[in-house]
mmCIF file of C-alpha atoms in Angstrom:
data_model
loop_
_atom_site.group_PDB
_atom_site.id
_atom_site.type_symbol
_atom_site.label_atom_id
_atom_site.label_comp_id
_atom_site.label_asym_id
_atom_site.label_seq_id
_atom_site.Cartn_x
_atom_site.Cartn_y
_atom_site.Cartn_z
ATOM 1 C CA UNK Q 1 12.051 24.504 16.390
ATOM 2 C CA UNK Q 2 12.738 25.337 12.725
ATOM 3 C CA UNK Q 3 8.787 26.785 12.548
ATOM 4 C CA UNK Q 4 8.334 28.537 15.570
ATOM 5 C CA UNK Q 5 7.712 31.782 15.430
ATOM 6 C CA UNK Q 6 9.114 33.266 19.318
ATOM 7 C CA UNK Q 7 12.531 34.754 19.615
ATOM 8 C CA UNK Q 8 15.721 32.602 19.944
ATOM 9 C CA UNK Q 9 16.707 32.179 23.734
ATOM 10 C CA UNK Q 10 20.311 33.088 24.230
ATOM 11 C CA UNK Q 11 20.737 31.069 27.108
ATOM 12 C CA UNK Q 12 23.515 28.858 27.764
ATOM 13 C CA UNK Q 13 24.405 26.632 30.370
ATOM 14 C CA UNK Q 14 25.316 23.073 31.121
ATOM 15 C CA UNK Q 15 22.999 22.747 34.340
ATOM 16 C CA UNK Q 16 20.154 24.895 35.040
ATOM 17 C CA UNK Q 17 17.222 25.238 37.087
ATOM 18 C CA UNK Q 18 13.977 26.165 36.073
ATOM 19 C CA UNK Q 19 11.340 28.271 38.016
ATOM 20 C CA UNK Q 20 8.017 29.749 36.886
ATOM 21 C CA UNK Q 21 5.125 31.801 38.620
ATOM 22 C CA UNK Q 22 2.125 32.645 36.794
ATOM 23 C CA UNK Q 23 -0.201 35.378 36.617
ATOM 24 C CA UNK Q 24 -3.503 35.279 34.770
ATOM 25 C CA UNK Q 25 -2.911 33.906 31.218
ATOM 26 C CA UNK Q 26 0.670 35.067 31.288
ATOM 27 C CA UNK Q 27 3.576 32.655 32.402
ATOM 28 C CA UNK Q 28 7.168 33.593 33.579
ATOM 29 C CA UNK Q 29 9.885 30.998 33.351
ATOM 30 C CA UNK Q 30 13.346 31.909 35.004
ATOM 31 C CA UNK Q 31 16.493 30.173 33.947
ATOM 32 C CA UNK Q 32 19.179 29.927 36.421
ATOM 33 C CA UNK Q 33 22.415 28.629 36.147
ATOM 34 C CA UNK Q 34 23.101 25.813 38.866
ATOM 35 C CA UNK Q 35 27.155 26.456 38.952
ATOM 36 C CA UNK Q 36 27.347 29.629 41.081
ATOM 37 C CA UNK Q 37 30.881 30.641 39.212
ATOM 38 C CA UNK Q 38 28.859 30.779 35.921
ATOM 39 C CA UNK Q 39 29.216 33.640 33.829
ATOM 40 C CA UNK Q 40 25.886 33.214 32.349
ATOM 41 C CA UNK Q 41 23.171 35.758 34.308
ATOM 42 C CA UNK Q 42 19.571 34.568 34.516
ATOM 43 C CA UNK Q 43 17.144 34.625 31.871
ATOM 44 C CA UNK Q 44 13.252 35.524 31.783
ATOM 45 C CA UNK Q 45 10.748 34.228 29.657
ATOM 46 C CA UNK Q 46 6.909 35.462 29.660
ATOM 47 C CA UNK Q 47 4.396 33.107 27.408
ATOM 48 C CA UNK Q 48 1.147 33.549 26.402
ATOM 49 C CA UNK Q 49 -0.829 30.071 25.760
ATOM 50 C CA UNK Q 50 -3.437 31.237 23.360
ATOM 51 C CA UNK Q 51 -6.086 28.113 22.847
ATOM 52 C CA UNK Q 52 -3.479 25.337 22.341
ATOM 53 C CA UNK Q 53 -0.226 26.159 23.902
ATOM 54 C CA UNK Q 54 0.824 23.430 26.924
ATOM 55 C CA UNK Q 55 4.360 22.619 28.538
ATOM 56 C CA UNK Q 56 4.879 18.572 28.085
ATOM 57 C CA UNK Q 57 7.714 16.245 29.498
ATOM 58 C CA UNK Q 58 8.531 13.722 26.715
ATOM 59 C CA UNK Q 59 11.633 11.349 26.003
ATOM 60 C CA UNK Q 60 14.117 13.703 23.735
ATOM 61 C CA UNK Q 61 13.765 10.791 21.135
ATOM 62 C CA UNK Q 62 10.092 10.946 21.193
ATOM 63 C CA UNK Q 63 9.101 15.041 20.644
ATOM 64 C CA UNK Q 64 5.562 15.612 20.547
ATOM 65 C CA UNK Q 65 4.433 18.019 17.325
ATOM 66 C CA UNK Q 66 4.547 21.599 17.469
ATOM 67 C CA UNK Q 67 7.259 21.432 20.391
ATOM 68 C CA UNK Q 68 8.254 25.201 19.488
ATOM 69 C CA UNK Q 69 10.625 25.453 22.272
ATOM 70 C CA UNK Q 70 12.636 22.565 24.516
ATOM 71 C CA UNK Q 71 14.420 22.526 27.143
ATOM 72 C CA UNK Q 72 16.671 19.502 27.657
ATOM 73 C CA UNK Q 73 17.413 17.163 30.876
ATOM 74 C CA UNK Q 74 20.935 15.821 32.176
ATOM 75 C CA UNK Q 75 19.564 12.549 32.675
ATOM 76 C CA UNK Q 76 20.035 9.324 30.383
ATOM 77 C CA UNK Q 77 18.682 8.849 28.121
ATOM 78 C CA UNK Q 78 17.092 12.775 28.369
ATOM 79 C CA UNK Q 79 14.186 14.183 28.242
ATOM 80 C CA UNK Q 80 12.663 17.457 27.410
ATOM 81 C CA UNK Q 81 10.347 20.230 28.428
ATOM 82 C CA UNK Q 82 8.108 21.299 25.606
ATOM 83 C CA UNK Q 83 6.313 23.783 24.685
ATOM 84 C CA UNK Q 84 3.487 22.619 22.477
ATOM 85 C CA UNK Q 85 1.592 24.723 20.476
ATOM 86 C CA UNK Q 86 -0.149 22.937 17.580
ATOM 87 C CA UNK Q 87 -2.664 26.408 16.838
ATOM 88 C CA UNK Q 88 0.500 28.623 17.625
ATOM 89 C CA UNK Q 89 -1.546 31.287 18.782
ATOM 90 C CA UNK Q 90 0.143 31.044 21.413
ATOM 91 C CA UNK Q 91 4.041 33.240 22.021
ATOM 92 C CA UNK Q 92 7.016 33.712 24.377
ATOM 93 C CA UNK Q 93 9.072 36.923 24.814
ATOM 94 C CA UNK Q 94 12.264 37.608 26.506
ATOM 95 C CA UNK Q 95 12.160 39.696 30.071
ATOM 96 C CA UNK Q 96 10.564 39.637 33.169
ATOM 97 C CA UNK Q 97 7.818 41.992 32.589
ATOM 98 C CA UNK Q 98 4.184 40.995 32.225
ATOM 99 C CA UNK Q 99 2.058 42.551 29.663
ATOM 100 C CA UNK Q 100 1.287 46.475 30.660
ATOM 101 C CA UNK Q 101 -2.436 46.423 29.399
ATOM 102 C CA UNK Q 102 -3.192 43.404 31.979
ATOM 103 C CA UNK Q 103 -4.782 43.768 34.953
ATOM 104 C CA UNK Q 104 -4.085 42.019 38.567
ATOM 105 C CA UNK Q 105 -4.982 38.124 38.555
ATOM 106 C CA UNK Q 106 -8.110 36.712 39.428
ATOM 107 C CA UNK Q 107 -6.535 33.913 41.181
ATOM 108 C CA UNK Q 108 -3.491 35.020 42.719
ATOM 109 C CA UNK Q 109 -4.279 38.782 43.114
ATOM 110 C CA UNK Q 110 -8.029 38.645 43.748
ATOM 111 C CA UNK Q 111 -8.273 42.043 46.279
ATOM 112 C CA UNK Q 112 -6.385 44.104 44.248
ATOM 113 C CA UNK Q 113 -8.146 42.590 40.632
ATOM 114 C CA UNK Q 114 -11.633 43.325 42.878
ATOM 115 C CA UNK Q 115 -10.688 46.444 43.679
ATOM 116 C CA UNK Q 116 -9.710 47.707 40.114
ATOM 117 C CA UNK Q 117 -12.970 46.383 39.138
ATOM 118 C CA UNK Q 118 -15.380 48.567 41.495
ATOM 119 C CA UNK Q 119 -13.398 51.753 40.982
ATOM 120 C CA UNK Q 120 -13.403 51.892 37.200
ATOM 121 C CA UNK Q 121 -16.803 51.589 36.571
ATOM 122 C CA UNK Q 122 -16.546 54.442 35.109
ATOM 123 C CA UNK Q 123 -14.553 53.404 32.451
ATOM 124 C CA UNK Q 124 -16.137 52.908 28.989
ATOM 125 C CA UNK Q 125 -15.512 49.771 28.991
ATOM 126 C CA UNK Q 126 -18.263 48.624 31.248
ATOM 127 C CA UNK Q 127 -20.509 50.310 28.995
ATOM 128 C CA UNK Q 128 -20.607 46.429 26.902
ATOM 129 C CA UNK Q 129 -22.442 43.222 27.539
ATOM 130 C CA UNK Q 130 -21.029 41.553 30.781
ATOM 131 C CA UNK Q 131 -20.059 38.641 28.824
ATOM 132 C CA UNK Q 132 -18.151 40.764 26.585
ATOM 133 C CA UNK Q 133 -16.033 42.968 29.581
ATOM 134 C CA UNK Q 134 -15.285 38.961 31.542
ATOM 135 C CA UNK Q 135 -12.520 39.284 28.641
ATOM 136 C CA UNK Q 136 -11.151 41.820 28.792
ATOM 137 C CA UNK Q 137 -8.221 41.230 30.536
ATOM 138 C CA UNK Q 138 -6.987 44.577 31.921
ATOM 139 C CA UNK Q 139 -9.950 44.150 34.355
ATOM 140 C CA UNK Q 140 -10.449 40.238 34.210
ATOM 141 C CA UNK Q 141 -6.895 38.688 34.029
ATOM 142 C CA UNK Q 142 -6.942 35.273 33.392
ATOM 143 C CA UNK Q 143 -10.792 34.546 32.604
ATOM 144 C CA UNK Q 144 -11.196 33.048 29.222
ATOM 145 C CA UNK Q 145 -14.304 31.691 27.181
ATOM 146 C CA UNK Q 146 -15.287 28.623 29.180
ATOM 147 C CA UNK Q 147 -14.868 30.922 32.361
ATOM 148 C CA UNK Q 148 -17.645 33.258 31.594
ATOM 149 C CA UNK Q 149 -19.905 30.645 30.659
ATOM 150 C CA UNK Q 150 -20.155 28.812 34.002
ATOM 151 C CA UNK Q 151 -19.686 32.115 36.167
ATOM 152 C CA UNK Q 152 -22.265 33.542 34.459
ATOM 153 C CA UNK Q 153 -24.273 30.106 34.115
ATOM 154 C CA UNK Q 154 -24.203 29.777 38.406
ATOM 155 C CA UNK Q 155 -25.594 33.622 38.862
ATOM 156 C CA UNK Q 156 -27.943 33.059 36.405
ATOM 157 C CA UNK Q 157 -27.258 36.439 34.713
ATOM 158 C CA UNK Q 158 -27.974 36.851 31.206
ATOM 159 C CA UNK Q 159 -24.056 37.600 29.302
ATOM 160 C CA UNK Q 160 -25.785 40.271 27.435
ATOM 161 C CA UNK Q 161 -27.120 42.493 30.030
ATOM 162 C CA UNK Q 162 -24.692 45.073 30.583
ATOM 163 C CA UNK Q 163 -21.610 45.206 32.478
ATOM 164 C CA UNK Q 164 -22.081 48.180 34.954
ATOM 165 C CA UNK Q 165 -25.871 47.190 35.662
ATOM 166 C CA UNK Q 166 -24.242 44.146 36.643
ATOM 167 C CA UNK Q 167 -21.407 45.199 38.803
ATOM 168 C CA UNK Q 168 -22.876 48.502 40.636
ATOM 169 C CA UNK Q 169 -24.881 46.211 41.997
ATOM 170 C CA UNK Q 170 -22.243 44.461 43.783
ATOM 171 C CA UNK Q 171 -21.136 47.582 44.604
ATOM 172 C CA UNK Q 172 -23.914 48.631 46.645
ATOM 173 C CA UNK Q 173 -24.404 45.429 48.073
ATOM 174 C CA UNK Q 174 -20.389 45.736 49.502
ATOM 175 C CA UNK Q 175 -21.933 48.827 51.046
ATOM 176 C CA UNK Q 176 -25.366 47.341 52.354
ATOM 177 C CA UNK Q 177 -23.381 44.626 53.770
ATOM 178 C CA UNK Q 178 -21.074 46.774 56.343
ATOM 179 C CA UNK Q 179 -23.730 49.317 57.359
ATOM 180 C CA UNK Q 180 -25.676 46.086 58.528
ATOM 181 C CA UNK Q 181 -23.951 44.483 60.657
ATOM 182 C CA UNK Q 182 -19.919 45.917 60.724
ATOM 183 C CA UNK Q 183 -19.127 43.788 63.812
ATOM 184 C CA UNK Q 184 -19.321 40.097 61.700
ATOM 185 C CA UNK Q 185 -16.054 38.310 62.344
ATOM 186 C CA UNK Q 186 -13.465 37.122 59.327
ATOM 187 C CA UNK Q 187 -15.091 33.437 59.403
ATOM 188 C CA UNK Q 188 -18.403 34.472 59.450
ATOM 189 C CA UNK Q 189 -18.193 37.211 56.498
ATOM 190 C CA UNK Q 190 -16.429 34.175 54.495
ATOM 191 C CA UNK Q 191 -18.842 31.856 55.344
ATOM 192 C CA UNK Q 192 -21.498 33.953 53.970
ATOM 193 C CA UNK Q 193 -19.662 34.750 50.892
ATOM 194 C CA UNK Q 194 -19.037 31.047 49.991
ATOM 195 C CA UNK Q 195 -22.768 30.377 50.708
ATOM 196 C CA UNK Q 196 -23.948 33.340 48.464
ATOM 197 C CA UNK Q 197 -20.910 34.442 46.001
ATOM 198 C CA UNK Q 198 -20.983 37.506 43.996
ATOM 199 C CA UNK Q 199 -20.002 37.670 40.142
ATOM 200 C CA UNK Q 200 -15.907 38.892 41.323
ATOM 201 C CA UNK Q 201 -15.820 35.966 43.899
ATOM 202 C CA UNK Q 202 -16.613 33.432 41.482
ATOM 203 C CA UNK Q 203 -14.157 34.638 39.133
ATOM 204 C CA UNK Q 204 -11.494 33.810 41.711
ATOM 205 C CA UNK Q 205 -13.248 30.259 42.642
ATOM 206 C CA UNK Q 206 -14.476 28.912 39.529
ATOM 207 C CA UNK Q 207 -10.770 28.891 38.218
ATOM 208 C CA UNK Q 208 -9.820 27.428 41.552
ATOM 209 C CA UNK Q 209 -12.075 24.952 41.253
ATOM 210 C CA UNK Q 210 -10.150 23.835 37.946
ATOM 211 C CA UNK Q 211 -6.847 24.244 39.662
ATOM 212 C CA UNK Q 212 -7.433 22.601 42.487
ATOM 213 C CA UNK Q 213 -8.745 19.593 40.518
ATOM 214 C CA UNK Q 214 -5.810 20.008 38.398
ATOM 215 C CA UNK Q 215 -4.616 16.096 37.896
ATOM 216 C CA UNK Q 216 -8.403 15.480 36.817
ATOM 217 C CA UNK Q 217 -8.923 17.944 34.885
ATOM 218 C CA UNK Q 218 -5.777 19.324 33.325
ATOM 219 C CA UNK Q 219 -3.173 16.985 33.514
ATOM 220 C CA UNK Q 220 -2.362 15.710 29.223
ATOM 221 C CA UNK Q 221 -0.805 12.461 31.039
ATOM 222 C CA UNK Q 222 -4.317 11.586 32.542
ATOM 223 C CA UNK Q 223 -6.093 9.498 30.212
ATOM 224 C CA UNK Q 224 -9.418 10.672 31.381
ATOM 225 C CA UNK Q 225 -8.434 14.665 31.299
ATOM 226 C CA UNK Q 226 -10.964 15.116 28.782
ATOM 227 C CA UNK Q 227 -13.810 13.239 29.804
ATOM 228 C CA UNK Q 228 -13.308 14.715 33.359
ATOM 229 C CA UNK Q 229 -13.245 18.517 31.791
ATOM 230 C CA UNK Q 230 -16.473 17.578 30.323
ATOM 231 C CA UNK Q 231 -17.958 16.351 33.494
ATOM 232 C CA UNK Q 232 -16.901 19.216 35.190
ATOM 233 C CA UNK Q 233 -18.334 21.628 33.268
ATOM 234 C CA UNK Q 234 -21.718 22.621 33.860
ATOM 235 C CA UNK Q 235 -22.772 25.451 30.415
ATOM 236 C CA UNK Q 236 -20.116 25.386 28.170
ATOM 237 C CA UNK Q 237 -20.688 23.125 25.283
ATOM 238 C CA UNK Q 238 -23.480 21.430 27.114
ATOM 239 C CA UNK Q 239 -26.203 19.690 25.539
ATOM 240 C CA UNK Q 240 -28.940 21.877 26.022
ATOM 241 C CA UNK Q 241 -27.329 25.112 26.702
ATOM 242 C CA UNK Q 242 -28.334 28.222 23.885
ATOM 243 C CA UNK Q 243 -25.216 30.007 22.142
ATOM 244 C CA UNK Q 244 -24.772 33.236 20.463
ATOM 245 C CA UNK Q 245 -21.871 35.384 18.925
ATOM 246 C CA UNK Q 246 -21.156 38.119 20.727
ATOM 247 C CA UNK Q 247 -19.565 41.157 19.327
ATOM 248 C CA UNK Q 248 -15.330 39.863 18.896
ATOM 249 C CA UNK Q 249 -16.836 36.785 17.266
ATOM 250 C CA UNK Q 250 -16.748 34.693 20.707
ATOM 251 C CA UNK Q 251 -19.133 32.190 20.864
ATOM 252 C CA UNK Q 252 -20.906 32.640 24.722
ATOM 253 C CA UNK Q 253 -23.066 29.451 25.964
ATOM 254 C CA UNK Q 254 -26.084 30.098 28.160
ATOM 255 C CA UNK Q 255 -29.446 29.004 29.475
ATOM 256 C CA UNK Q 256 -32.680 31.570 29.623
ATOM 257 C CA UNK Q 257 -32.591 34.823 27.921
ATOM 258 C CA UNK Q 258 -29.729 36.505 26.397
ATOM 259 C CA UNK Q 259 -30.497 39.741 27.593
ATOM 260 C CA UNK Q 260 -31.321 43.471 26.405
ATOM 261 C CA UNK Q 261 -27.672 43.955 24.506
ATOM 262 C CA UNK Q 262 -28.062 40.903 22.659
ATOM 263 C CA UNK Q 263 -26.714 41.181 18.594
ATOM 264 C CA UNK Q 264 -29.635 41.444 16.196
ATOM 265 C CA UNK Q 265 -30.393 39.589 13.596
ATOM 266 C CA UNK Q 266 -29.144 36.687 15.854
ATOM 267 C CA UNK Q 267 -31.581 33.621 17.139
ATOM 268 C CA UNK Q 268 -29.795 31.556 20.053
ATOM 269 C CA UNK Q 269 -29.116 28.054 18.450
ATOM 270 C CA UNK Q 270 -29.364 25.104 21.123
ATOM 271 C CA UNK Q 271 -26.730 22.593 21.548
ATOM 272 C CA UNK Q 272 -27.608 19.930 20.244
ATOM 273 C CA UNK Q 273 -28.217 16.454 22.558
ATOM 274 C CA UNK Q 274 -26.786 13.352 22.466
ATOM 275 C CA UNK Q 275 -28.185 11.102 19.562
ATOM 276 C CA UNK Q 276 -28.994 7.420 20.803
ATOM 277 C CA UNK Q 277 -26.315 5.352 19.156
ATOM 278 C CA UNK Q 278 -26.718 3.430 15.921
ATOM 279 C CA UNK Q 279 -26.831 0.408 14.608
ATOM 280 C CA UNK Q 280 -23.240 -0.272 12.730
ATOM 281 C CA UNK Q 281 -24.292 -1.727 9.235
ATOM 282 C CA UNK Q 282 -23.130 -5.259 7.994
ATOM 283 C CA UNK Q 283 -19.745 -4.857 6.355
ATOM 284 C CA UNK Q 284 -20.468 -7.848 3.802
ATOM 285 C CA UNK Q 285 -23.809 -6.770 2.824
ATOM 286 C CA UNK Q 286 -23.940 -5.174 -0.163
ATOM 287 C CA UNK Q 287 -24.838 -1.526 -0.520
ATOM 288 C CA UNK Q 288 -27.624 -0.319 -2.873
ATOM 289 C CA UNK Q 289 -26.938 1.900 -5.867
ATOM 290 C CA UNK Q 290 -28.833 5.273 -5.448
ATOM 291 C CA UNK Q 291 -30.816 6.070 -8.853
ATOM 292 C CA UNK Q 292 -31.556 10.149 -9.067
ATOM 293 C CA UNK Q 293 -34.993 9.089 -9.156
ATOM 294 C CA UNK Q 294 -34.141 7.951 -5.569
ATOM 295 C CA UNK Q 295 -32.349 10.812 -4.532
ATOM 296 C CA UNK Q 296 -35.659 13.159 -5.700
ATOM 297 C CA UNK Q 297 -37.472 11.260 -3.346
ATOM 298 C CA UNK Q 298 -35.124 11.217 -0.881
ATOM 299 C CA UNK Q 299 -35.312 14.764 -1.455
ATOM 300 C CA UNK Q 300 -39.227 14.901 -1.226
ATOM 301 C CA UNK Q 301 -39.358 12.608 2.085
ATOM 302 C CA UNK Q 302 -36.772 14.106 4.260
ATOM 303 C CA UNK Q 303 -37.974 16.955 6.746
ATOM 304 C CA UNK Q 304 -36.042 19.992 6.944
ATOM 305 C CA UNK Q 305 -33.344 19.689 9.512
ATOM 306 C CA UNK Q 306 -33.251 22.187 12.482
ATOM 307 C CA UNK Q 307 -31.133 25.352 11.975
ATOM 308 C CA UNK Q 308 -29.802 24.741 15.149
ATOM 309 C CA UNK Q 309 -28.096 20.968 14.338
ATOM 310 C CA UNK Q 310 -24.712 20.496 13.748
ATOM 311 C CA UNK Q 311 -23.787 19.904 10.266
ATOM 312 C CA UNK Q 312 -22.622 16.043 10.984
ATOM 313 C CA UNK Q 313 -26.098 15.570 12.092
ATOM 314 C CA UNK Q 314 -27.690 16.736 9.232
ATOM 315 C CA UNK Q 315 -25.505 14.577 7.331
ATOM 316 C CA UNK Q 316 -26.952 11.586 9.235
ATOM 317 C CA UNK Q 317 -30.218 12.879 8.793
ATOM 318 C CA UNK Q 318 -30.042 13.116 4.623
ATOM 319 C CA UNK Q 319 -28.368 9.782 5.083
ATOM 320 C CA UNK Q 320 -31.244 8.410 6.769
ATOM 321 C CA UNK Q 321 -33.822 10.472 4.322
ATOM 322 C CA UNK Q 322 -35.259 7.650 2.065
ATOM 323 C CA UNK Q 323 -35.541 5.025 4.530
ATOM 324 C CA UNK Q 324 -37.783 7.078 6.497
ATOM 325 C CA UNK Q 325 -39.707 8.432 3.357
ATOM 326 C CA UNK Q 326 -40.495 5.046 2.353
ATOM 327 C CA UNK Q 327 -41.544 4.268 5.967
ATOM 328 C CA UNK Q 328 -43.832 7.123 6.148
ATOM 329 C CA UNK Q 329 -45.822 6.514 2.696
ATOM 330 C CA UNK Q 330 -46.142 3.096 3.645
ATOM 331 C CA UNK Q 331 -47.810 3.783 7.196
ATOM 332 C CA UNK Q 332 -50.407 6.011 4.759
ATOM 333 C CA UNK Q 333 -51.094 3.503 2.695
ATOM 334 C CA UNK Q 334 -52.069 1.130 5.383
ATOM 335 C CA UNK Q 335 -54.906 1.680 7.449
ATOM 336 C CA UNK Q 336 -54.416 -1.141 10.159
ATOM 337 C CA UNK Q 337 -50.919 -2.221 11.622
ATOM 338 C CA UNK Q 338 -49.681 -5.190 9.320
ATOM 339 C CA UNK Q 339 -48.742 -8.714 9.869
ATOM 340 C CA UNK Q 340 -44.736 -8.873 9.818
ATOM 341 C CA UNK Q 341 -43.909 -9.836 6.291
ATOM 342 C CA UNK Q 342 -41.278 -12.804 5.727
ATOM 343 C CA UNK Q 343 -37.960 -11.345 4.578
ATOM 344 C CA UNK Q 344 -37.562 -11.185 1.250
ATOM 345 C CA UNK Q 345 -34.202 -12.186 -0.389
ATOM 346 C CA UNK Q 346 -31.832 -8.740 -2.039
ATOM 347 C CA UNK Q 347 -31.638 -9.833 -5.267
ATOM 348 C CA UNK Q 348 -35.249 -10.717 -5.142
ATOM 349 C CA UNK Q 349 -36.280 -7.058 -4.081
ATOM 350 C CA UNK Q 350 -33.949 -5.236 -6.832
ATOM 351 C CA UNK Q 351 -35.393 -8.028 -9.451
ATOM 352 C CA UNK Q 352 -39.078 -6.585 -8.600
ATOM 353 C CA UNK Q 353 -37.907 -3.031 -8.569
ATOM 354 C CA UNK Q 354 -36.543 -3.714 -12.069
ATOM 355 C CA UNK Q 355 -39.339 -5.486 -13.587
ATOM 356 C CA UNK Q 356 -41.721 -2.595 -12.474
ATOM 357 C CA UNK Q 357 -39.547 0.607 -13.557
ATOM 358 C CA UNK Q 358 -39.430 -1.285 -16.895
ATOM 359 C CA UNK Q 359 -43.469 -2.071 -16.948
ATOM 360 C CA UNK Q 360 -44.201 1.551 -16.036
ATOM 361 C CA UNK Q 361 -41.818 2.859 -18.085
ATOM 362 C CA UNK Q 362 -42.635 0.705 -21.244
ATOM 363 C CA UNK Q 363 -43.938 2.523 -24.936
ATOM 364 C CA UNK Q 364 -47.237 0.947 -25.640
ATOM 365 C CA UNK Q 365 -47.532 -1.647 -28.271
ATOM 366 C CA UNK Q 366 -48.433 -0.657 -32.037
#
């Protein structure tokens, strides 16, 4: 497209196939001419998604926004692979290689990304808050934000205890676990792992888990995708759940204690809960004029919101200010529950507010 901001593909070619493997949060798409006698060699492409970037099959009349890059079907009328990147963090690049700082997958290269785990603990790196080191992807290719929530969230490890703590531990546990009993068979060594997982395994089958469930969860042509993510997830963005910022600015959901490396001069904020829905007000009645005199005791009424709320609830919440003020003095005032009073007309009510600004308001007679 005329705003994206990847290379131009030099490809050419009347018929084409197109292949892709993945690995972690990189993607490699091969073009491949279909006539054999074709001059035109193959062509790599390697994206990176960033938060927004998705491929989409639309009609070639009907583009989607932010289609960056399309690739275009024989068929009538045609259609075309996008890629759709409304944030455009996302990017392509031309060439088969993968990124060199990135590390082996967690899904489709989980020995070897286990392996480079363990023997770099060493490394510097592991000297941060676990939550912190799940991304960085030369050791954790392919886990992003919503990953380390619910990996974490399911050990029940704090993200901001640190990251070798954390893994030596599995480290000596791979050791315990042979010297005990080195003659358990395949199935029985997986069995136990699936029954008690360790912080590596479940960064292979928590993605899986999304994966597999990939036409619930992922698919932008299921109606439901969204509502199904949501359901599926079990601490990020979940009513209830604490957050903090770690470090990079990353907002990491969790439940308990931070831990010891937690950022000072931080307080965990809660996620807020559902609110029961409200009533939807008449759309003939007439809506009162608010006086400043009003809004002071509006002002005056209204509790302090918690820090914690989002600011659309404390919208709702001023909103719903001198309602409840009025409510409140008016429960003071009365020292036994009253009889329901008959409903007294609008321009009735505003007549009597009126009449007694102006009487309390009024310069005494000379």
């Amino acid at each position: 497209s005329a705003v994206g901001r990847g290379p131009e593909v030099p490809f050419r070619s009347e018929a084409y196939r197109i292949s892709a493997i993945a690995r972690g949060k990189e993607l490699r798409l091969t073009l491949s001419a279909l006539d054999p006698a074709a001059a035109t060699p193959p062509q790599d492409i390697v994206f990176r998604f960033g938060m927004s970037g998705s491929f989409r099959l639309r009609p070639a009349a009907e583009l989607p926004r932010h289609a960056h890059l399309r690739f275009l079907t024989r068929e009538s009328p045609p259609r075309a692979l996008c890629f759709v990147d409304p944030r455009r963090f996302g990017s392509w690049r031309l060439g088969d290689a993968w990124q060199p700082e990135r590390g082996p997958c967690v899904v489709s290269e989980y020995q070897a990304f286990r392996g480079n785990v363990l023997k770099n603990l060493d490394d510097r790196a592991f000297d941060k808050p676990i939550c912190e080191v799940l991304l960085n992807q030369k050791y954790f290719n392919g886990i992003g934000n919503y990953l380390r929530a619910e990996i974490l969230y399911r050990l029940k490890i704090p993200p901001f205890e640190k990251a070798r703590t954390v893994l030596e531990a599995l480290k000596d546990q791979e050791q315990e676990r042979k010297k005990k009993d080195p003659s358990l068979t395949l199935s029985k060594k997986v069995k136990l792992r699936q029954e008690n997982p360790d912080l590596l395994e479940l960064c292979h089958t928590v993605p899986m888990e999304v994966i597999m469930a990939e036409k619930e969860l992922l698919d932008p042509e299921h109606s439901d995708n969204y509502a199904a993510f949501k359901n599926w997830l079990q601490c990020y963005f979940v009513p209830g759940m604490s957050s903090l910022r770690d470090r990079s600015g990353r907002t990491i959901w969790f439940q308990g204690e931070p831990g010891p490396m937690a950022p000072k001069g931080q307080r965990p904020r809660k996620t807020p809960r559902k609110k029961s829905p409200q009533l939807k007000a008449d759309p003939e009645a007439p809506t009162p004029k608010v006086t400043p005199r009003a809004l002071k005791q509006r002002r005056r009424a209204a509790a302090n919101p918690p820090k914690s709320e989002e600011k659309e609830e404390e919208k709702e919440e001023e909103a719903d200010g001198p309602r409840k003020g009025r409510a409140r003095r008016r429960r003071k005032a009365t020292a036994a529950p009253a009889l329901p009073e008959p409903e007294v007309p609008l321009s009735v009510r505003r007549s009597r507010r009126t009449s007694a600004r102006r009487g309390k308001g009024a310069a005494p007679a000379m």
